[in-house]
Coordinates of C-alpha atoms in Angstrom, one line a residue:
Chain A
M743 CA 83.5 38.3 63.9
K744 CA 83.1 41.7 63.2
D745 CA 81.3 44.1 66.1
L746 CA 81.4 40.8 68.5
N747 CA 80.9 42.6 71.8
I748 CA 82.0 40.2 74.2
S749 CA 80.2 42.8 77.1
I750 CA 77.1 42.4 75.6
V751 CA 76.9 38.2 75.4
I752 CA 77.2 38.2 78.8
A753 CA 74.4 40.8 79.8
L754 CA 72.6 37.9 77.2
V755 CA 74.0 34.8 78.7
K756 CA 72.5 36.4 82.0
K757 CA 69.1 37.7 80.2
N758 CA 68.7 33.5 79.2
F759 CA 69.6 32.5 82.5
T760 CA 67.0 34.7 84.4
L761 CA 64.3 33.6 81.8
K762 CA 65.0 29.9 81.7
Y763 CA 63.1 29.4 84.9
K764 CA 60.6 32.4 85.4
Q765 CA 57.8 31.5 86.6
T766 CA 58.1 28.2 87.7
L767 CA 57.9 26.9 90.6
L768 CA 60.9 25.4 91.3
G769 CA 63.6 27.5 89.1
F770 CA 66.6 25.8 88.6
L771 CA 65.5 22.4 90.2
W772 CA 64.5 21.6 87.7
S773 CA 67.3 21.6 85.6
L774 CA 67.9 18.5 88.3
L775 CA 65.0 17.2 88.0
H776 CA 65.1 16.9 84.7
P777 CA 67.6 14.1 84.5
A778 CA 66.7 12.8 87.2
F779 CA 63.4 12.5 87.0
F780 CA 64.9 10.0 83.4
L781 CA 67.2 7.9 85.6
L782 CA 64.9 6.9 87.9
I783 CA 63.2 5.5 84.5
F784 CA 66.2 3.8 83.3
I785 CA 67.2 2.3 87.0
A786 CA 63.3 1.3 87.3
V787 CA 63.3 -0.3 83.0
F788 CA 66.5 -0.9 82.1
S789 CA 68.3 -2.2 85.1
S790 CA 67.3 -5.8 85.2
I791 CA 68.1 -6.1 81.7
F792 CA 71.0 -4.3 81.9
K793 CA 72.9 -7.0 84.6
T794 CA 75.9 -7.1 82.6
V795 CA 76.5 -3.8 82.7
E796 CA 78.7 -2.6 86.8
N797 CA 77.4 -0.5 88.5
Y798 CA 73.8 0.7 86.1
P799 CA 72.6 3.8 87.7
L800 CA 76.3 5.6 87.3
Y801 CA 76.8 3.8 83.8
V802 CA 73.0 5.9 82.6
L803 CA 74.0 9.0 84.6
S804 CA 77.0 10.0 83.4
G805 CA 75.9 9.6 79.5
L806 CA 72.8 10.8 80.3
V807 CA 73.9 14.6 82.3
F808 CA 76.0 15.0 78.6
F809 CA 73.2 14.0 76.3
L810 CA 70.5 16.0 77.7
Y811 CA 73.3 19.3 77.3
F812 CA 73.8 18.4 73.9
S813 CA 70.2 18.2 73.5
E814 CA 68.9 20.6 75.1
A815 CA 71.9 23.2 73.6
T816 CA 70.9 21.8 70.5
N817 CA 67.2 22.1 70.7
R818 CA 67.4 25.7 71.2
L819 CA 70.1 27.0 68.9
S820 CA 68.1 25.8 66.2
G821 CA 65.6 28.1 66.5
I822 CA 68.2 30.3 68.1
F823 CA 68.2 33.0 64.9
I824 CA 64.2 32.6 64.7
K825 CA 63.5 33.1 68.4
N826 CA 65.8 36.9 68.1
S827 CA 64.6 37.6 65.0
H828 CA 63.4 40.9 65.9
M829 CA 66.6 41.8 67.4
I830 CA 69.2 40.5 64.3
K831 CA 66.4 42.7 61.9
N832 CA 66.9 46.6 64.9
Y833 CA 69.8 46.0 66.5
G834 CA 73.0 46.4 64.3
L835 CA 75.3 43.2 66.7
S836 CA 77.2 40.3 65.1
K837 CA 73.6 37.5 64.4
I838 CA 76.7 35.3 66.4
T839 CA 76.4 36.9 69.4
Y840 CA 72.6 35.2 69.7
P841 CA 73.7 32.5 69.5
L842 CA 76.5 32.2 72.0
A843 CA 74.1 33.6 74.8
E844 CA 72.4 30.7 74.1
I845 CA 75.2 28.6 74.9
G846 CA 76.5 30.3 77.6
S847 CA 73.5 29.9 79.3
E848 CA 73.4 26.6 78.8
L849 CA 77.0 25.8 79.6
V850 CA 76.2 27.8 82.8
T851 CA 73.1 25.8 84.0
F852 CA 75.2 22.1 82.2
L853 CA 78.4 23.3 85.1
I854 CA 75.8 24.3 88.2
G855 CA 73.8 20.9 87.8
L856 CA 77.5 18.7 86.9
V857 CA 78.3 19.4 90.9
P858 CA 75.5 17.8 92.6
F859 CA 75.2 15.3 90.3
M860 CA 79.0 14.8 90.7
I861 CA 78.0 13.8 94.4
I862 CA 75.4 11.6 93.0
M863 CA 77.9 9.8 90.6
Y864 CA 80.7 9.6 93.5
F865 CA 77.7 8.1 96.0
M866 CA 77.3 5.8 92.9
G867 CA 80.7 5.1 93.0
M868 CA 82.6 7.4 91.0
N869 CA 86.1 7.8 92.3
I870 CA 87.7 11.1 93.0
H871 CA 90.6 11.1 91.3
F872 CA 92.6 13.2 89.4
H873 CA 91.7 12.1 86.1
L874 CA 88.1 14.2 87.2
L875 CA 90.2 17.0 85.2
Y876 CA 89.9 15.6 82.2
L877 CA 86.6 16.3 82.0
L878 CA 87.7 20.7 81.8
P879 CA 88.7 19.8 78.6
I880 CA 86.2 17.3 77.0
I881 CA 83.6 19.2 78.0
I882 CA 84.8 22.3 76.9
L883 CA 85.0 20.6 73.1
F884 CA 82.1 18.7 73.7
T885 CA 80.7 22.5 73.9
I886 CA 82.3 23.4 70.4
F887 CA 80.5 20.2 69.0
T888 CA 76.9 21.4 70.5
F889 CA 78.1 24.7 69.7
T890 CA 78.9 24.5 65.8
V891 CA 76.1 21.3 65.7
G892 CA 73.5 24.4 66.6
I893 CA 74.6 26.8 64.5
I894 CA 74.7 24.5 61.6
L895 CA 71.2 23.8 62.5
G896 CA 69.7 27.4 63.4
S897 CA 70.8 29.4 60.2
L898 CA 69.3 26.3 57.9
N899 CA 65.9 26.5 60.0
V900 CA 66.0 30.2 58.8
F901 CA 65.2 29.3 55.8
F902 CA 64.0 25.3 56.2
R903 CA 61.8 25.4 59.0
D904 CA 62.1 22.0 58.7
I905 CA 65.0 21.6 60.2
G906 CA 63.7 22.9 63.9
I907 CA 61.0 20.2 63.9
L908 CA 62.7 17.2 62.0
W909 CA 66.1 18.1 64.5
I910 CA 63.2 18.0 67.5
T911 CA 61.7 14.9 66.0
L912 CA 64.6 13.0 66.0
S913 CA 66.0 13.7 69.2
P914 CA 64.8 10.5 70.6
A915 CA 66.2 8.3 68.0
L916 CA 69.6 10.0 67.9
F917 CA 69.0 9.1 72.1
Y918 CA 68.3 5.6 71.7
M919 CA 71.4 5.1 68.5
S920 CA 73.7 6.5 71.4
P921 CA 74.7 4.0 74.2
I922 CA 73.3 5.5 77.0
V923 CA 70.6 3.0 78.6
Y924 CA 73.0 0.4 77.2
N925 CA 76.8 -1.1 76.1
Y926 CA 77.7 -1.6 72.8
E927 CA 78.6 -4.5 73.6
I928 CA 75.7 -5.6 73.2
I929 CA 74.8 -4.5 69.8
P930 CA 74.8 -7.3 67.1
E931 CA 77.7 -7.8 65.2
K932 CA 75.9 -5.8 61.9
F933 CA 74.5 -3.1 63.7
K934 CA 77.4 -2.1 65.2
L935 CA 78.7 0.4 62.6
F936 CA 75.8 1.9 62.7
I937 CA 75.9 3.4 66.2
A938 CA 79.3 4.0 65.7
M939 CA 78.9 6.2 62.8
N940 CA 76.8 9.1 65.9
P941 CA 78.6 11.1 67.0
L942 CA 78.1 11.7 70.6
Y943 CA 78.4 7.7 70.8
H944 CA 83.0 8.9 70.7
F945 CA 82.4 11.0 73.6
L946 CA 80.9 8.6 75.5
I947 CA 83.4 6.4 75.3
I948 CA 85.9 9.2 76.8
I949 CA 83.4 10.6 78.9
R950 CA 82.5 7.4 80.5
D951 CA 86.5 6.3 80.6
V952 CA 87.0 9.4 82.7
I953 CA 84.0 8.9 85.5
Y954 CA 82.5 5.7 85.5
L955 CA 86.0 3.7 85.0
H956 CA 87.8 6.4 86.0
Q957 CA 91.2 6.4 83.7
A958 CA 92.3 8.9 81.3
P959 CA 90.6 8.8 78.6
Q960 CA 92.0 6.9 74.8
L961 CA 93.3 8.6 72.7
R962 CA 92.3 7.2 69.9
Y963 CA 88.4 7.9 71.0
V964 CA 89.9 12.1 71.9
G965 CA 91.0 11.7 68.3
I966 CA 88.1 10.9 66.9
C967 CA 86.1 13.4 68.4
L968 CA 88.2 16.0 67.8
I969 CA 88.4 15.3 63.9
I970 CA 84.2 15.5 64.4
T971 CA 85.0 18.4 66.4
S972 CA 86.5 19.8 63.2
V973 CA 84.3 18.7 60.5
T974 CA 81.8 20.5 63.0
T975 CA 83.2 23.9 63.1
L976 CA 84.0 23.8 59.3
I977 CA 80.8 23.3 58.5
A978 CA 79.5 25.3 60.8
I979 CA 81.3 28.2 59.4
L980 CA 80.9 27.2 55.8
T981 CA 76.8 27.4 56.1
Y982 CA 76.6 30.5 59.0
R983 CA 78.9 32.8 56.4
K984 CA 77.6 31.8 53.3
T985 CA 73.6 32.2 54.5
N986 CA 74.1 34.7 57.5
N987 CA 73.6 37.4 55.6
S988 CA 70.1 36.6 53.5
F989 CA 69.0 36.0 57.4
I990 CA 67.6 39.3 57.4
S991 CA 64.9 38.6 54.3
N992 CA 63.7 35.0 56.1
L993 CA 62.9 36.4 59.0
Chain B
M755 CA 81.6 70.3 57.5
E756 CA 82.1 66.7 57.8
N757 CA 81.6 63.7 55.8
V758 CA 79.8 60.3 58.2
I759 CA 77.5 59.0 55.9
K760 CA 78.8 58.5 52.2
L761 CA 76.4 55.9 50.8
E762 CA 78.4 55.3 46.6
N763 CA 76.2 52.9 44.4
I764 CA 74.5 50.7 47.2
T765 CA 72.8 48.0 45.6
V766 CA 70.8 45.5 48.2
S767 CA 68.5 42.8 47.6
Y768 CA 67.2 40.2 49.9
L769 CA 66.8 36.2 49.0
Q770 CA 63.1 35.6 48.5
N771 CA 61.4 32.3 49.1
R772 CA 59.0 31.1 46.0
Q773 CA 55.6 32.0 46.4
G774 CA 55.1 28.7 48.9
L775 CA 57.6 26.9 49.2
Y776 CA 58.6 26.9 52.6
S777 CA 59.1 23.2 53.6
V778 CA 61.1 20.5 52.0
K779 CA 58.0 18.5 50.3
D780 CA 57.9 21.4 48.2
L781 CA 61.3 21.5 47.5
L782 CA 61.4 18.4 46.5
L783 CA 57.7 18.2 44.7
K784 CA 57.5 21.7 42.9
P785 CA 59.4 22.3 39.5
S786 CA 61.1 24.9 40.2
F787 CA 63.1 23.5 43.7
K788 CA 67.0 24.5 41.8
T789 CA 66.4 27.7 42.8
P790 CA 64.0 27.8 45.6
Y791 CA 65.3 31.2 46.0
N792 CA 64.2 34.9 43.9
K793 CA 67.2 37.2 44.1
Q794 CA 64.5 40.3 44.8
I795 CA 66.7 44.0 44.2
I796 CA 65.2 46.5 47.0
L797 CA 67.7 49.3 46.7
K798 CA 69.8 49.9 43.1
N799 CA 72.5 51.9 43.4
L800 CA 71.7 54.1 46.1
S801 CA 74.4 56.9 47.2
L802 CA 73.5 59.5 49.7
N803 CA 76.2 61.6 51.6
V804 CA 74.6 62.9 55.0
C805 CA 77.0 65.7 57.1
K806 CA 77.6 66.2 60.5
G807 CA 74.4 67.6 62.4
E808 CA 72.3 67.0 59.3
T809 CA 69.3 66.0 60.3
L810 CA 67.3 64.4 56.9
G811 CA 63.9 63.4 56.8
V812 CA 63.0 60.3 54.5
F813 CA 60.0 59.7 52.6
G814 CA 58.5 57.2 50.4
P815 CA 55.3 55.0 50.0
N816 CA 54.7 52.3 52.0
G817 CA 57.4 49.0 51.3
C818 CA 60.1 51.2 48.8
G819 CA 62.9 50.8 50.3
K820 CA 62.8 53.0 54.2
S821 CA 63.5 50.7 56.3
T822 CA 66.4 49.3 54.3
L823 CA 68.3 52.0 53.5
L824 CA 67.6 52.5 57.7
R825 CA 69.1 49.5 57.9
V826 CA 72.2 50.1 56.2
I827 CA 72.9 52.7 57.9
A828 CA 72.8 51.1 61.3
G829 CA 75.1 48.8 59.4
I830 CA 72.6 45.3 59.9
V831 CA 71.4 45.0 56.8
K832 CA 75.0 44.8 54.6
P833 CA 74.9 45.8 50.8
D834 CA 75.4 43.6 47.5
E835 CA 77.5 46.4 45.7
G836 CA 78.8 50.0 46.6
I837 CA 80.5 52.1 49.1
R838 CA 79.4 52.1 52.9
K839 CA 81.6 54.4 54.9
I840 CA 79.6 55.5 58.3
N841 CA 82.0 57.7 60.7
L842 CA 80.1 58.2 63.9
P843 CA 78.0 55.6 66.2
V844 CA 74.9 54.5 65.0
S845 CA 72.2 54.2 67.7
P846 CA 68.9 52.8 66.0
L847 CA 65.6 53.3 66.8
L848 CA 63.6 50.9 64.2
A849 CA 61.0 49.0 65.4
L850 CA 59.1 48.9 68.9
G851 CA 59.9 46.1 71.3
A852 CA 63.5 45.1 69.5
G853 CA 65.4 43.5 72.7
L854 CA 62.8 43.5 75.6
E855 CA 61.6 40.5 77.2
N856 CA 58.0 40.0 78.3
E857 CA 58.2 38.2 81.4
L858 CA 61.8 40.6 82.3
T859 CA 60.7 44.0 84.7
G860 CA 61.2 48.4 83.0
I861 CA 63.7 48.2 85.2
E862 CA 65.7 45.1 84.2
N863 CA 64.6 45.7 80.4
I864 CA 65.5 49.7 79.9
K865 CA 69.0 48.0 81.5
L866 CA 69.2 45.6 78.6
L867 CA 68.4 47.8 76.5
L868 CA 71.0 50.6 77.3
I869 CA 73.9 47.4 77.4
L870 CA 72.5 46.4 74.0
S871 CA 73.1 50.0 72.3
G872 CA 75.7 50.5 73.9
N873 CA 75.1 53.6 76.2
F874 CA 75.7 51.4 79.9
R875 CA 78.9 51.8 81.0
K876 CA 79.9 51.4 84.4
E877 CA 80.8 55.1 85.4
N878 CA 78.0 56.4 85.8
R879 CA 74.9 53.2 85.2
A880 CA 73.1 54.3 88.6
E881 CA 72.4 57.7 86.9
I882 CA 71.7 56.9 83.0
L883 CA 69.2 54.6 84.9
E884 CA 67.6 57.7 87.0
N885 CA 67.5 60.0 83.5
V886 CA 65.4 56.6 81.5
F887 CA 63.2 56.6 84.5
E888 CA 62.3 60.0 84.6
F889 CA 62.2 60.4 81.4
S890 CA 59.8 57.9 80.6
E891 CA 57.0 59.8 83.5
L892 CA 56.5 55.7 84.2
S893 CA 55.9 55.3 87.8
S894 CA 58.7 53.2 90.1
A895 CA 55.6 50.5 90.5
D896 CA 55.5 50.4 86.7
L897 CA 58.9 50.0 86.4
K898 CA 59.1 46.8 88.8
K899 CA 56.0 45.2 86.7
P900 CA 56.9 43.0 83.3
V901 CA 56.6 44.6 80.5
K902 CA 54.3 41.9 79.5
M903 CA 51.4 43.7 81.7
Y904 CA 52.4 47.4 79.9
S905 CA 50.6 49.2 77.1
T906 CA 52.0 49.5 73.2
G907 CA 52.1 53.3 74.9
M908 CA 54.6 52.1 77.8
L909 CA 56.7 49.6 76.0
A910 CA 57.1 53.0 73.4
R911 CA 58.4 55.1 76.7
I912 CA 60.9 53.3 78.0
A913 CA 62.6 52.3 74.4
I914 CA 62.7 55.4 73.5
S915 CA 63.8 57.0 76.5
S916 CA 66.8 54.1 76.8
I917 CA 67.8 56.0 73.4
L918 CA 66.7 59.8 73.4
V919 CA 68.2 60.2 77.3
T920 CA 71.7 59.1 75.5
E921 CA 73.8 62.1 73.7
P922 CA 73.7 59.8 70.5
E923 CA 75.8 61.1 67.6
L924 CA 73.9 59.3 65.0
L925 CA 70.1 58.6 66.2
I926 CA 67.9 56.7 63.9
I927 CA 64.7 56.7 64.3
D928 CA 62.1 54.5 62.2
E929 CA 57.9 55.5 62.9
I930 CA 57.9 54.8 65.9
L931 CA 57.2 58.1 67.9
S932 CA 53.7 58.3 67.6
V933 CA 52.9 55.9 69.7
G934 CA 53.1 57.9 72.9
D935 CA 50.4 60.3 73.5
A936 CA 50.2 63.7 73.1
G937 CA 52.3 64.9 76.2
F938 CA 54.9 63.1 75.6
Q939 CA 55.1 62.9 71.9
N940 CA 56.2 66.8 72.8
K941 CA 58.6 65.9 75.7
C942 CA 60.6 63.6 72.4
K943 CA 60.4 66.3 69.9
S944 CA 61.6 69.2 72.4
R945 CA 64.4 66.2 73.9
I946 CA 65.4 66.0 69.6
H947 CA 65.4 69.3 69.2
E948 CA 67.9 69.7 72.1
I949 CA 70.3 66.8 71.2
I950 CA 70.5 68.2 67.0
N951 CA 71.3 71.7 69.1
N952 CA 74.2 69.4 70.2
G953 CA 75.1 68.4 67.4
T954 CA 73.8 65.2 66.8
T955 CA 73.3 64.1 62.8
F956 CA 69.7 62.9 62.9
I957 CA 68.2 60.4 60.5
F958 CA 63.7 60.3 61.4
V959 CA 61.1 58.2 58.9
S960 CA 57.2 58.8 59.2
H961 CA 54.4 59.7 57.5
I962 CA 53.6 62.0 59.7
I963 CA 54.9 64.8 57.2
D964 CA 54.4 67.5 59.8
E965 CA 56.3 65.8 62.4
V966 CA 59.1 65.5 60.0
M967 CA 58.9 68.6 59.1
E968 CA 59.2 70.3 62.5
I969 CA 62.3 68.7 63.2
C970 CA 64.1 68.1 60.2
K971 CA 65.4 70.3 57.4
R972 CA 66.3 68.2 54.5
G973 CA 64.6 65.5 52.8
I974 CA 64.6 62.7 51.2
C975 CA 62.0 60.4 48.9
I976 CA 62.2 57.4 47.7
K977 CA 60.4 55.2 45.0
D978 CA 61.6 52.9 43.1
K979 CA 64.6 51.2 44.3
N980 CA 66.6 54.8 44.6
I981 CA 66.0 58.5 45.6
I982 CA 63.4 60.2 43.8
F983 CA 64.4 63.8 44.4
D984 CA 66.5 65.2 47.7
G985 CA 66.9 68.8 48.9
S986 CA 65.0 71.4 51.1
I987 CA 62.4 68.9 53.9
K988 CA 59.3 71.1 52.5
E989 CA 60.2 69.9 48.8
A990 CA 60.6 66.9 49.5
A991 CA 57.5 65.8 51.4
N992 CA 55.6 68.0 47.9
V993 CA 57.9 65.1 45.8
Y994 CA 56.1 63.0 48.3
Q995 CA 52.5 63.9 48.5
E996 CA 52.8 64.5 44.5
L997 CA 53.1 61.3 44.7
F998 CA 49.6 60.0 45.5
H999 CA 48.1 62.2 42.6

């Protein structure tokens, strides 16, 4: 990447972070309340249905915080070049600066939010075990996956504004297509393949291995997640390379 | 004199959305769906050399490609063909409000602008900030307000001050000086003269001919995707005015 200036990225991460909850009364608390509200709803609605799922609140919460991170970050990234059109047109900075700063501030929000959620999950029955250290590489991989999906959406959205709207529309569908509030076993056999085609499904498995099942992530699914991320990275690089020089005339 | 800007046979084109095609629906239903984008040439085979310390005024009718030329020089737009060599760090001031964040205060925005333009080095941050505050003539109460409460002139003061207090090596200004009031405009002009005397290379686009003639010595006029005149600023201004007769 030419002219990528890390200190500018860091400055923009700080800016995004400051702006995110500016003019709200509760400020950063929102990044905790948002998943908490979801969680309460799901516990109230579904916990009696999914009696077979042991420790249902922990099951939901472990999937939910990661899904919301993915969903929020990709939604923001899908509009990132459009939002920064003024900057792109008038500063000679590498265009990748803006999405990098965005994923940076989302990651910081997610990581800070993870601390209280870890405490809540501890009280829900999560073991504090050295297996939790596996979360670190998982979060890195998940963030790369999220970022590259965002880059693909963001680049295409410059040319077809439908992409952004479509993504926001699809987001709830993706939520229910992922085993977050239900477990994979209840899915009828003929639809299982359909669910397994959802990349998030595989990430959820390795996340739950660590947080919910207190074990090392299954290598098979780690492998699948690595392949998925390599594919999205490759597509993201190709899409961005092909389109980024034409951003200016379409922004 | 050392050549600092060298553009050779530059061609720039934009991919332009075919009229009315802004969605997937159009893409699927319109007969032109195979090529939803047209290539439109903005600058063709343009060559330009600028030496260190030169002051260049750029004239041309609206939409002739002046801003695109500046963006090529600033490295924002990549030419399709041709050679671009720029030997100095560029300080572009191309549009008012670029990089400003409505919700942040004047001070926060100034810091951001300085970081974005690469002029906020650790050694003398306090000093640079103080200089920007002073140059902008905004009161400390105003500087603490979010810039969404600013008038256009106040925004211009922030953006312009953040660039002009530094010692730019290659300064590019597109139109925006005329937003400030008479007092601020004069202040900017005398600061630009000072910068130029220190050896800064300066490129200036404005439709206020007298303003350009006052600052620049060399002038070019752009029309039909290329430079149609390159010479003294006085002649360039004449060529430009002739276009409208």
